Coordinates of N, CA and C in Angstrom, one line a residue:
X1 N -26.0 71.5 161.2 CA -24.7 71.4 160.7 C -24.0 72.7 160.6
X2 N -22.7 72.7 160.8 CA -21.9 73.9 160.8 C -21.5 74.2 159.3
X3 N -21.5 75.6 159.0 CA -21.1 76.0 157.7 C -19.7 75.8 157.4
X4 N -18.8 75.8 158.4 CA -17.4 75.6 158.1 C -16.7 74.9 159.3
X5 N -15.5 74.4 159.1 CA -14.8 73.7 160.1 C -14.4 74.7 161.3
X6 N -14.1 75.9 160.9 CA -13.8 76.9 161.9 C -14.9 77.1 162.9
X7 N -16.1 77.3 162.4 CA -17.3 77.5 163.3 C -17.5 76.2 164.2
X8 N -17.2 75.1 163.6 CA -17.4 73.8 164.4 C -16.3 73.8 165.5
X9 N -15.1 74.2 165.2 CA -14.0 74.2 166.2 C -14.3 75.2 167.3
X10 N -14.8 76.4 166.9 CA -15.1 77.4 167.9 C -16.2 76.9 168.8
X11 N -17.2 76.2 168.3 CA -18.3 75.7 169.1 C -17.8 74.6 170.1
X12 N -16.9 73.8 169.6 CA -16.3 72.7 170.4 C -15.5 73.3 171.5
X13 N -14.7 74.4 171.2 CA -13.9 75.1 172.2 C -14.8 75.7 173.3
X14 N -15.9 76.3 172.9 CA -16.8 77.0 173.8 C -17.4 75.9 174.8
X15 N -17.7 74.7 174.2 CA -18.3 73.7 175.1 C -17.2 73.2 176.1
X16 N -16.0 73.1 175.6 CA -14.9 72.6 176.5 C -14.7 73.6 177.6
X17 N -14.7 74.9 177.3 CA -14.5 75.9 178.3 C -15.7 75.9 179.3
X18 N -16.9 75.6 178.9 CA -18.1 75.5 179.8 C -17.9 74.3 180.7
X19 N -17.3 73.2 180.2 CA -17.1 72.1 181.1 C -16.0 72.4 182.1
X20 N -15.0 73.1 181.7 CA -14.0 73.5 182.7 C -14.5 74.4 183.8
X21 N -15.4 75.3 183.4 CA -16.1 76.2 184.3 C -16.9 75.4 185.3
X22 N -17.7 74.4 184.8 CA -18.5 73.6 185.7 C -17.7 72.8 186.7
X23 N -16.5 72.3 186.2 CA -15.7 71.5 187.1 C -15.1 72.4 188.2
X24 N -14.7 73.6 187.8 CA -14.3 74.6 188.8 C -15.3 74.9 189.8
X25 N -16.6 75.1 189.4 CA -17.6 75.4 190.3 C -17.9 74.2 191.3
X26 N -17.8 73.0 190.7 CA -18.0 71.8 191.5 C -16.9 71.7 192.6
X27 N -15.6 72.0 192.3 CA -14.5 72.0 193.2 C -14.8 73.1 194.3
X28 N -15.3 74.2 193.9 CA -15.6 75.3 194.9 C -16.7 74.8 195.9
X29 N -17.7 74.1 195.4 CA -18.7 73.5 196.3 C -18.1 72.5 197.3
X30 N -17.2 71.7 196.8 CA -16.5 70.7 197.7 C -15.7 71.4 198.8
X31 N -15.0 72.5 198.4 CA -14.2 73.2 199.3 C -15.0 74.1 200.3
X32 N -16.3 74.3 199.9 CA -17.2 75.1 200.7 C -17.5 74.4 202.1
X33 N -17.2 73.1 202.2 CA -17.4 72.4 203.4 C -16.3 72.8 204.4
X34 N -15.2 73.3 203.9 CA -14.1 73.7 204.8 C -14.1 75.2 205.0
X35 N -14.3 76.0 204.0 CA -14.4 77.5 204.1 C -15.3 78.0 203.0
X36 N -15.7 79.2 203.1 CA -16.7 79.8 202.2 C -16.0 80.0 200.8
X37 N -16.9 80.1 199.8 CA -16.4 80.3 198.4 C -15.7 81.6 198.3
X38 N -16.1 82.6 199.0 CA -15.4 83.9 198.9 C -14.0 83.8 199.4
X39 N -13.8 83.1 200.5 CA -12.4 82.9 201.1 C -11.6 82.1 200.1
X40 N -12.2 81.1 199.4 CA -11.4 80.3 198.4 C -11.0 81.2 197.3
X41 N -11.9 82.1 196.8 CA -11.5 83.0 195.7 C -10.4 83.9 196.1
X42 N -10.5 84.4 197.4 CA -9.5 85.3 197.8 C -8.1 84.6 197.9
X43 N -8.1 83.4 198.4 CA -6.8 82.6 198.4 C -6.3 82.4 197.0
X44 N -7.2 82.1 196.1 CA -6.7 81.8 194.7 C -6.1 83.1 194.1
X45 N -6.7 84.2 194.4 CA -6.2 85.4 193.8 C -4.9 85.8 194.5
X46 N -4.8 85.5 195.8 CA -3.5 85.9 196.5 C -2.4 85.0 196.1
X47 N -2.7 83.7 195.9 CA -1.7 82.7 195.5 C -2.1 82.0 194.2
X48 N -1.9 82.7 193.1 CA -2.4 82.1 191.8 C -1.7 80.9 191.4
X49 N -0.4 80.7 191.8 CA 0.4 79.6 191.3 C 0.5 78.5 192.4
X50 N 0.5 77.3 192.0 CA 0.7 76.2 193.0 C 2.1 76.2 193.5
X51 N 2.3 75.7 194.7 CA 3.6 75.7 195.4 C 4.6 75.0 194.6
X52 N 4.3 73.8 194.1 CA 5.3 72.9 193.5 C 5.6 73.3 192.0
X53 N 4.9 74.4 191.5 CA 5.2 74.8 190.2 C 6.6 75.5 190.1
X54 N 7.1 75.9 191.2 CA 8.4 76.6 191.3 C 9.6 75.6 191.2
X55 N 9.3 74.3 191.3 CA 10.4 73.3 191.2 C 10.8 72.8 192.5
X56 N 11.6 71.7 192.4 CA 12.0 71.0 193.6 C 13.6 70.9 193.5
X57 N 14.3 71.1 194.6 CA 15.7 71.0 194.6 C 16.1 69.5 194.3
X58 N 17.1 69.4 193.4 CA 17.5 68.0 193.0 C 18.2 67.3 194.2
X59 N 18.9 68.1 195.0 CA 19.6 67.4 196.2 C 18.6 66.9 197.2
X60 N 17.4 67.4 197.2 CA 16.4 67.0 198.2 C 15.5 65.9 197.7
X61 N 15.6 65.5 196.4 CA 14.7 64.5 195.8 C 15.0 63.1 196.3
X62 N 14.0 62.3 196.5 CA 14.3 60.9 196.8 C 15.0 60.2 195.7
X63 N 15.8 59.2 196.0 CA 16.5 58.5 195.0 C 15.7 57.4 194.4
X64 N 15.7 57.3 193.1 CA 15.0 56.2 192.4 C 16.0 55.3 191.7
X65 N 15.9 54.0 191.9 CA 16.8 53.0 191.3 C 16.2 52.5 190.0
X66 N 17.1 52.2 189.0 CA 16.7 51.6 187.8 C 16.2 50.2 188.1
X67 N 15.0 49.9 187.6 CA 14.4 48.5 187.8 C 13.4 48.3 186.8
X68 N 13.0 47.0 186.7 CA 11.9 46.6 185.7 C 10.6 47.2 186.3
X69 N 10.5 47.4 187.6 CA 9.3 48.0 188.1 C 8.9 49.3 187.5
X70 N 10.0 50.1 187.3 CA 9.8 51.5 186.8 C 9.4 51.4 185.3
X71 N 10.1 50.4 184.6 CA 9.8 50.3 183.1 C 8.4 49.8 182.9
X72 N 7.9 48.9 183.8 CA 6.5 48.5 183.7 C 5.6 49.6 183.9
X73 N 5.9 50.5 184.9 CA 5.1 51.7 185.2 C 5.1 52.7 184.1
X74 N 6.1 52.7 183.2 CA 6.2 53.6 182.2 C 6.9 54.9 182.6
X75 N 7.8 54.9 183.6 CA 8.5 56.0 184.1 C 9.9 56.1 183.6
X76 N 10.4 57.2 183.1 CA 11.7 57.4 182.6 C 12.5 58.2 183.6
X77 N 13.5 57.5 184.2 CA 14.3 58.2 185.3 C 15.1 59.3 184.7
X78 N 15.7 59.1 183.5 CA 16.6 60.2 182.9 C 15.8 61.5 182.7
X79 N 14.6 61.4 182.2 CA 13.7 62.6 182.0 C 12.9 62.9 183.1
X80 N 12.8 62.1 184.2 CA 12.0 62.3 185.4 C 10.6 62.6 185.0
X81 N 10.0 61.8 184.2 CA 8.6 61.9 183.8 C 8.1 60.7 183.2
X82 N 6.8 60.6 183.1 CA 6.2 59.4 182.5 C 6.2 59.4 181.0
X83 N 6.1 58.3 180.4 CA 6.1 58.2 178.9 C 4.8 58.9 178.4
X84 N 3.7 58.7 179.1 CA 2.4 59.3 178.7 C 2.2 60.6 179.5
X85 N 2.1 61.7 178.9 CA 2.0 63.0 179.6 C 0.6 63.1 180.1
X86 N 0.5 63.8 181.3 CA -0.8 64.1 181.8 C -1.6 65.1 180.9
X87 N -2.8 64.8 180.6 CA -3.6 65.7 179.7 C -2.9 65.9 178.4
X88 N -2.6 64.8 177.7 CA -1.8 64.8 176.5 C -2.5 65.5 175.3
X89 N -3.8 65.8 175.4 CA -4.5 66.5 174.4 C -4.4 68.0 174.5
X90 N -3.6 68.5 175.5 CA -3.6 69.9 175.7 C -3.0 70.7 174.5
X91 N -2.1 70.1 173.8 CA -1.4 70.7 172.7 C -2.4 71.0 171.5
X92 N -3.5 70.3 171.5 CA -4.5 70.5 170.4 C -5.1 71.9 170.6
X93 N -5.0 72.5 171.7 CA -5.5 73.9 171.9 C -4.8 74.9 171.0
X94 N -3.5 74.7 170.8 CA -2.7 75.7 170.0 C -2.1 75.1 168.8
X95 N -2.5 73.8 168.4 CA -1.8 73.2 167.3 C -2.1 73.8 166.0
X96 N -3.3 74.5 165.9 CA -3.7 75.1 164.6 C -3.9 76.6 164.7
X97 N -3.3 77.2 165.7 CA -3.4 78.6 165.8 C -2.4 79.3 164.9
X98 N -2.9 80.3 164.2 CA -2.0 81.2 163.3 C -2.2 82.6 163.8
X99 N -1.1 83.3 164.1 CA -1.2 84.7 164.6 C -0.3 85.5 163.6
X100 N -0.8 86.5 163.0 CA -0.1 87.3 162.0 C 0.7 88.4 162.8
X101 N 1.9 88.6 162.3 CA 2.7 89.7 162.9 C 2.2 91.1 162.5
X102 N 1.6 91.2 161.3 CA 1.1 92.5 160.8 C -0.3 92.8 161.5
X103 N -0.5 94.1 161.8 CA -1.8 94.4 162.4 C -3.0 94.0 161.5
X104 N -4.0 93.3 162.0 CA -5.1 92.9 161.1 C -6.0 94.1 160.9
X105 N -6.8 94.0 159.8 CA -7.8 95.1 159.6 C -8.9 95.0 160.6
X106 N -9.6 96.1 160.8 CA -10.7 96.2 161.8 C -11.8 95.3 161.3
X107 N -12.1 94.3 162.1 CA -13.2 93.4 161.7 C -13.7 92.8 163.0
X108 N -15.0 92.9 163.3 CA -15.6 92.4 164.5 C -15.5 90.9 164.7
X109 N -15.7 90.2 163.6 CA -15.6 88.7 163.6 C -14.1 88.3 163.8
X110 N -13.2 89.0 163.2 CA -11.8 88.7 163.4 C -11.3 89.0 164.8
X111 N -11.9 90.1 165.4 CA -11.5 90.4 166.8 C -12.0 89.3 167.7
X112 N -13.1 88.8 167.5 CA -13.6 87.7 168.3 C -12.8 86.5 168.2
X113 N -12.3 86.2 166.9 CA -11.5 85.0 166.7 C -10.1 85.2 167.4
X114 N -9.6 86.4 167.4 CA -8.3 86.7 168.1 C -8.4 86.6 169.6
X115 N -9.6 87.0 170.1 CA -9.8 86.9 171.6 C -9.8 85.4 171.9
X116 N -10.4 84.6 171.1 CA -10.5 83.1 171.4 C -9.1 82.5 171.3
X117 N -8.3 83.0 170.3 CA -6.9 82.5 170.2 C -6.1 82.8 171.5
X118 N -6.2 84.0 172.0 CA -5.5 84.3 173.2 C -6.0 83.6 174.4
X119 N -7.3 83.4 174.4 CA -7.9 82.6 175.5 C -7.4 81.2 175.5
X120 N -7.2 80.6 174.3 CA -6.6 79.3 174.2 C -5.2 79.3 174.7
X121 N -4.4 80.3 174.3 CA -3.0 80.4 174.8 C -3.0 80.5 176.3
X122 N -3.8 81.3 176.9 CA -3.8 81.4 178.4 C -4.2 80.1 179.0
X123 N -5.2 79.4 178.4 CA -5.6 78.1 179.0 C -4.5 77.1 178.8
X124 N -3.8 77.1 177.7 CA -2.7 76.2 177.5 C -1.5 76.5 178.5
X125 N -1.3 77.8 178.8 CA -0.2 78.1 179.8 C -0.6 77.6 181.2
X126 N -1.9 77.7 181.5 CA -2.3 77.2 182.8 C -2.1 75.7 182.9
X127 N -2.4 75.0 181.8 CA -2.2 73.6 181.8 C -0.8 73.2 181.9
X128 N 0.1 74.0 181.3 CA 1.5 73.7 181.5 C 2.0 73.9 182.9
X129 N 1.4 74.9 183.6 CA 1.7 75.1 185.0 C 1.2 74.0 185.8
X130 N 0.1 73.5 185.5 CA -0.5 72.3 186.3 C 0.4 71.1 186.1
X131 N 0.8 70.9 184.8 CA 1.7 69.8 184.5 C 3.0 69.8 185.3
X132 N 3.6 71.0 185.4 CA 4.8 71.2 186.1 C 4.6 71.0 187.6
X133 N 3.5 71.5 188.1 CA 3.2 71.3 189.5 C 3.0 69.8 189.9
X134 N 2.3 69.1 189.0 CA 2.0 67.7 189.3 C 3.3 66.9 189.2
X135 N 4.2 67.2 188.3 CA 5.5 66.5 188.2 C 6.3 66.8 189.4
X136 N 6.4 68.0 189.8 CA 7.2 68.3 191.0 C 6.6 67.8 192.3
X137 N 5.3 67.7 192.4 CA 4.7 67.1 193.5 C 5.0 65.6 193.6
X138 N 5.1 64.9 192.5 CA 5.5 63.5 192.4 C 6.9 63.4 192.9
X139 N 7.8 64.3 192.5 CA 9.2 64.2 192.9 C 9.4 64.5 194.4
X140 N 8.7 65.6 194.8 CA 8.8 66.0 196.2 C 8.4 65.0 197.2
X141 N 7.3 64.3 197.0 CA 6.7 63.4 197.9 C 7.0 61.9 197.6
X142 N 7.9 61.7 196.7 CA 8.3 60.3 196.3 C 7.1 59.4 196.0
X143 N 6.2 60.0 195.1 CA 5.0 59.2 194.8 C 5.3 58.0 193.9
X144 N 6.4 58.0 193.2 CA 6.7 56.9 192.3 C 6.9 55.6 193.2
X145 N 7.8 55.7 194.2 CA 8.0 54.5 195.0 C 6.7 54.1 195.8
X146 N 6.0 55.2 196.2 CA 4.7 54.9 196.9 C 3.7 54.2 196.1
X147 N 3.6 54.6 194.8 CA 2.7 53.9 193.9 C 3.1 52.5 193.6
X148 N 4.4 52.3 193.4 CA 4.9 50.9 193.2 C 4.5 50.0 194.4
X149 N 4.7 50.5 195.6 CA 4.3 49.7 196.8 C 2.8 49.4 196.8
X150 N 2.0 50.5 196.5 CA 0.6 50.3 196.5 C 0.1 49.3 195.4
X151 N 0.8 49.4 194.2 CA 0.4 48.6 193.1 C 0.7 47.1 193.4
X152 N 1.8 46.9 194.0 CA 2.2 45.5 194.4 C 1.1 44.9 195.3
X153 N 0.7 45.7 196.3 CA -0.4 45.2 197.2 C -1.7 45.0 196.4
X154 N -2.0 46.0 195.5 CA -3.2 45.9 194.8 C -3.3 44.6 193.9
X155 N -2.1 44.2 193.4 CA -2.1 42.9 192.6 C -2.6 41.8 193.4
X156 N -2.3 41.7 194.7 CA -2.8 40.6 195.5 C -4.2 40.8 195.9
X157 N -4.6 42.0 196.2 CA -6.0 42.3 196.5 C -7.0 42.2 195.4
X158 N -6.4 42.3 194.1 CA -7.3 42.3 192.9 C -7.8 40.9 192.7
X159 N -7.4 39.9 193.4 CA -7.9 38.6 193.3 C -9.4 38.5 193.8
X160 N -9.7 39.4 194.7 CA -11.1 39.4 195.3 C -11.8 40.7 195.1
X161 N -11.0 41.8 194.8 CA -11.7 43.1 194.6 C -11.2 43.7 193.3
X162 N -12.0 44.7 192.8 CA -11.6 45.4 191.6 C -10.7 46.6 192.1
X163 N -10.0 47.2 191.1 CA -9.1 48.3 191.5 C -9.9 49.5 192.0
X164 N -11.1 49.7 191.4 CA -11.9 50.8 191.8 C -12.4 50.6 193.3
X165 N -12.7 49.4 193.6 CA -13.1 49.1 195.0 C -11.9 49.3 196.0
X166 N -10.7 49.0 195.5 CA -9.5 49.2 196.4 C -9.3 50.7 196.6
X167 N -9.5 51.5 195.5 CA -9.3 52.9 195.6 C -10.4 53.5 196.5
X168 N -11.6 53.1 196.4 CA -12.7 53.6 197.2 C -12.6 53.2 198.7
X169 N -11.8 52.2 199.0 CA -11.7 51.7 200.4 C -10.8 52.6 201.2
X170 N -10.1 53.6 200.6 CA -9.4 54.6 201.4 C -10.3 55.4 202.2
X171 N -9.8 55.7 203.4 CA -10.6 56.6 204.3 C -10.6 58.0 203.8
X172 N -11.5 58.8 204.3 CA -11.6 60.2 204.0 C -10.3 61.0 204.5
X173 N -9.8 60.5 205.6 CA -8.6 61.1 206.1 C -7.4 60.9 205.2
X174 N -7.3 59.7 204.6 CA -6.2 59.4 203.7 C -6.3 60.2 202.4
X175 N -7.5 60.3 201.9 CA -7.8 61.1 200.7 C -7.4 62.6 200.9
X176 N -7.8 63.1 202.1 CA -7.5 64.5 202.4 C -6.0 64.7 202.6
X177 N -5.3 63.8 203.2 CA -3.8 63.9 203.3 C -3.1 63.9 202.0
X178 N -3.6 63.1 201.1 CA -3.0 63.1 199.7 C -3.2 64.4 199.0
X179 N -4.4 65.1 199.3 CA -4.6 66.4 198.7 C -3.7 67.4 199.2
X180 N -3.3 67.3 200.5 CA -2.4 68.3 201.1 C -1.0 68.3 200.6
X181 N -0.6 67.2 200.0 CA 0.7 67.1 199.4 C 0.9 68.0 198.2
X182 N -0.2 68.5 197.6 CA -0.1 69.5 196.5 C 0.4 70.8 196.9
X183 N 0.3 71.2 198.2 CA 0.7 72.5 198.6 C 1.6 72.5 199.9
X184 N 2.1 71.3 200.3 CA 3.0 71.2 201.4 C 4.3 70.6 200.9
X185 N 5.4 71.0 201.5 CA 6.7 70.4 201.3 C 6.7 69.0 202.0
X186 N 7.7 68.2 201.7 CA 7.8 66.9 202.3 C 7.9 66.9 203.8
X187 N 8.8 67.9 204.3 CA 8.9 68.0 205.7 C 7.6 68.4 206.4
X188 N 6.9 69.4 205.8 CA 5.7 69.9 206.4 C 4.6 68.8 206.4
X189 N 4.6 68.0 205.3 CA 3.6 66.9 205.2 C 3.9 65.8 206.3
X190 N 5.2 65.5 206.4 CA 5.5 64.4 207.4 C 5.2 64.9 208.8
X191 N 5.4 66.2 209.1 CA 5.1 66.8 210.4 C 3.6 66.7 210.7
X192 N 2.8 67.1 209.6 CA 1.4 67.0 209.8 C 0.9 65.6 210.0
X193 N 1.4 64.7 209.2 CA 1.0 63.3 209.4 C 1.4 62.7 210.8
X194 N 2.6 63.1 211.3 CA 3.0 62.6 212.6 C 2.1 63.2 213.7
X195 N 1.7 64.5 213.5 CA 0.8 65.1 214.5 C -0.6 64.4 214.5
X196 N -1.1 64.1 213.3 CA -2.4 63.4 213.2 C -2.3 62.0 213.9
X197 N -1.2 61.3 213.6 CA -1.1 60.0 214.2 C -1.0 60.0 215.7
X198 N -0.2 61.0 216.2 CA -0.2 61.2 217.7 C -1.5 61.5 218.3
X199 N -2.3 62.4 217.6 CA -3.6 62.7 218.0 C -4.5 61.5 218.0
X200 N -4.5 60.7 217.0 CA -5.3 59.5 216.9 C -4.9 58.5 218.1
X201 N -3.6 58.4 218.3 CA -3.1 57.6 219.4 C -3.7 58.0 220.8
X202 N -3.7 59.4 221.0 CA -4.2 59.9 222.2 C -5.7 59.7 222.3
X203 N -6.4 59.8 221.2 CA -7.9 59.6 221.3 C -8.2 58.1 221.6
X204 N -7.4 57.2 221.0 CA -7.6 55.8 221.3 C -7.3 55.5 222.8
X205 N -6.2 56.1 223.3 CA -5.8 55.9 224.7 C -6.9 56.4 225.6
X206 N -7.5 57.6 225.3 CA -8.5 58.2 226.1 C -9.8 57.3 226.1
X207 N -10.1 56.7 225.0 CA -11.3 55.8 224.9 C -11.0 54.6 225.8
X208 N -9.8 54.1 225.8 CA -9.5 52.9 226.7 C -9.6 53.3 228.1
X209 N -9.1 54.5 228.5 CA -9.2 54.9 229.9 C -10.6 55.1 230.3
X210 N -11.4 55.7 229.4 CA -12.9 55.9 229.7 C -13.6 54.6 229.9
X211 N -13.2 53.6 229.1 CA -13.8 52.3 229.3 C -13.5 51.6 230.6
X212 N -12.2 51.8 231.0 CA -11.8 51.3 232.3 C -12.5 52.0 233.5
X213 N -12.7 53.3 233.3 CA -13.4 54.1 234.3 C -14.9 53.7 234.4
X214 N -15.5 53.4 233.3 CA -16.9 52.9 233.3 C -17.0 51.5 234.0
X215 N -15.9 50.7 233.9 CA -15.9 49.4 234.5 C -15.6 49.4 236.0
X216 N -15.2 50.6 236.5 CA -14.9 50.8 237.9 C -13.5 50.5 238.2
X217 N -12.6 50.4 237.2 CA -11.2 50.2 237.5 C -10.5 51.5 237.9
X218 N -9.6 51.4 238.9 CA -8.9 52.6 239.4 C -7.4 52.5 239.1
X219 N -7.0 51.4 238.5 CA -5.6 51.2 238.1 C -5.5 50.8 236.6
X220 N -4.3 50.7 236.1 CA -4.1 50.3 234.7 C -3.7 48.8 234.5
X221 N -4.0 48.0 235.6 CA -3.7 46.6 235.5 C -4.4 45.9 234.3
X222 N -5.7 46.3 234.1 CA -6.5 45.7 233.1 C -6.4 46.3 231.7
X223 N -5.5 47.3 231.6 CA -5.4 48.0 230.4 C -4.7 47.1 229.4
X224 N -5.0 47.2 228.1 CA -4.4 46.3 227.1 C -2.9 46.8 226.9
X225 N -2.1 45.8 226.7 CA -0.6 46.0 226.4 C -0.4 46.3 225.0
X226 N 0.1 47.5 224.6 CA 0.3 47.8 223.2 C 1.4 47.1 222.6
X227 N 2.4 46.7 223.4 CA 3.6 46.1 222.8 C 3.3 44.8 222.1
X228 N 2.5 43.9 222.8 CA 2.1 42.6 222.3 C 1.3 42.8 221.0
X229 N 0.5 43.8 220.9 CA -0.3 44.0 219.7 C 0.6 44.4 218.6
X230 N 1.6 45.2 218.8 CA 2.5 45.6 217.8 C 3.3 44.4 217.2
X231 N 3.8 43.5 218.1 CA 4.5 42.4 217.7 C 3.7 41.5 216.8
X232 N 2.4 41.3 217.2 CA 1.5 40.5 216.4 C 1.2 41.1 215.0
X233 N 1.1 42.5 215.0 CA 0.9 43.2 213.8 C 2.1 43.0 212.9
X234 N 3.3 43.1 213.4 CA 4.5 42.9 212.6 C 4.6 41.6 212.0
X235 N 4.2 40.5 212.7 CA 4.2 39.2 212.2 C 3.2 39.1 211.0
X236 N 2.0 39.7 211.2 CA 1.0 39.7 210.1 C 1.5 40.4 208.9
X237 N 2.2 41.5 209.1 CA 2.8 42.3 208.0 C 3.8 41.5 207.3
X238 N 4.6 40.8 208.0 CA 5.7 39.9 207.3 C 5.0 38.9 206.4
X239 N 4.0 38.2 206.9 CA 3.3 37.2 206.1 C 2.6 37.9 204.9
X240 N 2.1 39.0 205.1 CA 1.4 39.7 204.0 C 2.4 40.2 202.9
X241 N 3.6 40.6 203.4 CA 4.6 41.1 202.4 C 5.1 39.9 201.5
X242 N 5.2 38.7 202.1 CA 5.6 37.5 201.3 C 4.6 37.2 200.2
X243 N 3.3 37.3 200.6 CA 2.2 37.1 199.6 C 2.3 38.2 198.5
X244 N 2.5 39.4 198.9 CA 2.5 40.5 197.9 C 3.7 40.3 197.0
X245 N 4.9 40.0 197.6 CA 6.1 39.8 196.7 C 5.9 38.6 195.7
X246 N 5.3 37.5 196.2 CA 5.0 36.4 195.3 C 4.1 36.8 194.2
X247 N 3.0 37.5 194.5 CA 2.0 37.9 193.5 C 2.6 38.9 192.5
X248 N 3.4 39.8 193.0 CA 4.0 40.8 192.2 C 5.0 40.2 191.2
X249 N 5.8 39.2 191.6 CA 6.7 38.5 190.7 C 5.9 37.8 189.5
X250 N 4.7 37.3 189.8 CA 3.9 36.7 188.8 C 3.5 37.8 187.8
X251 N 3.0 38.9 188.3 CA 2.6 40.0 187.4 C 3.7 40.5 186.6
X252 N 4.9 40.6 187.2 CA 6.1 41.2 186.5 C 6.5 40.2 185.4
X253 N 6.4 38.9 185.6 CA 6.8 38.0 184.6 C 5.8 38.1 183.4
X254 N 4.5 38.3 183.7 CA 3.5 38.4 182.7 C 3.8 39.7 181.8
X255 N 4.1 40.8 182.5 CA 4.4 42.0 181.7 C 5.6 42.0 180.9
X256 N 6.7 41.3 181.4 CA 7.9 41.4 180.7 C 8.1 40.3 179.6
X257 N 7.7 39.1 180.0 CA 7.8 38.0 179.0 C 6.6 37.2 178.7
X258 N 5.6 37.3 179.6 CA 4.4 36.5 179.4 C 4.6 35.1 180.0
X259 N 3.5 34.5 180.3 CA 3.5 33.1 180.9 C 3.7 32.1 179.8
X260 N 4.5 31.1 180.1 CA 4.7 30.1 179.0 C 3.6 29.0 179.1

């Protein structure tokens, strides 16, 4: 048992900082597959702030329309943020801090407490920067409309799968592209995605040509026609959109007024 509430709070804060350090080390290990930990540290020291922490031009932001979809999502267009803040417990770091304007007397225990107070302030400032960066990333890459489209489709798929299974079904390439949005502008991200799609198309085309070559074909007469495939895919997409729209209307009625 702790002798005072202050010691208990200090111990809880130390545990929280240890957890943050372990999470940071785990992220470093994940990034180690791309580049070494020394290179990651150098990049972090050279660019300590995230790109989108500097803000997004209002003229370049995607337009959002008032709708019940946004109200169900809990997004306020006027404030350009969600009703529930990311990491809403962050203010507890500084909620009980008291800093005296007068110089304190020399005391080793008091000096340690003051160091912890300023560590809390620095940690809180970092969290504010991350909040701002996350908010601006959402605005820059139109993640609100993207999430609404994904959620509508998830409502239909949830009849046979759980949400966690739907999230895990994303490919590693899709997950990596989502991560790149944190440090790329919208134009840079779209150019990167278009380049990857062209590269995938070329790889698929090369595989088809290699298969024709193995079969002894010297012309493209037996090559599959891409246009017919695209028309068929568009028809499937139209039928899927009708099902998604129907299921979403049911979900929206349940959220707004409930089923009778």
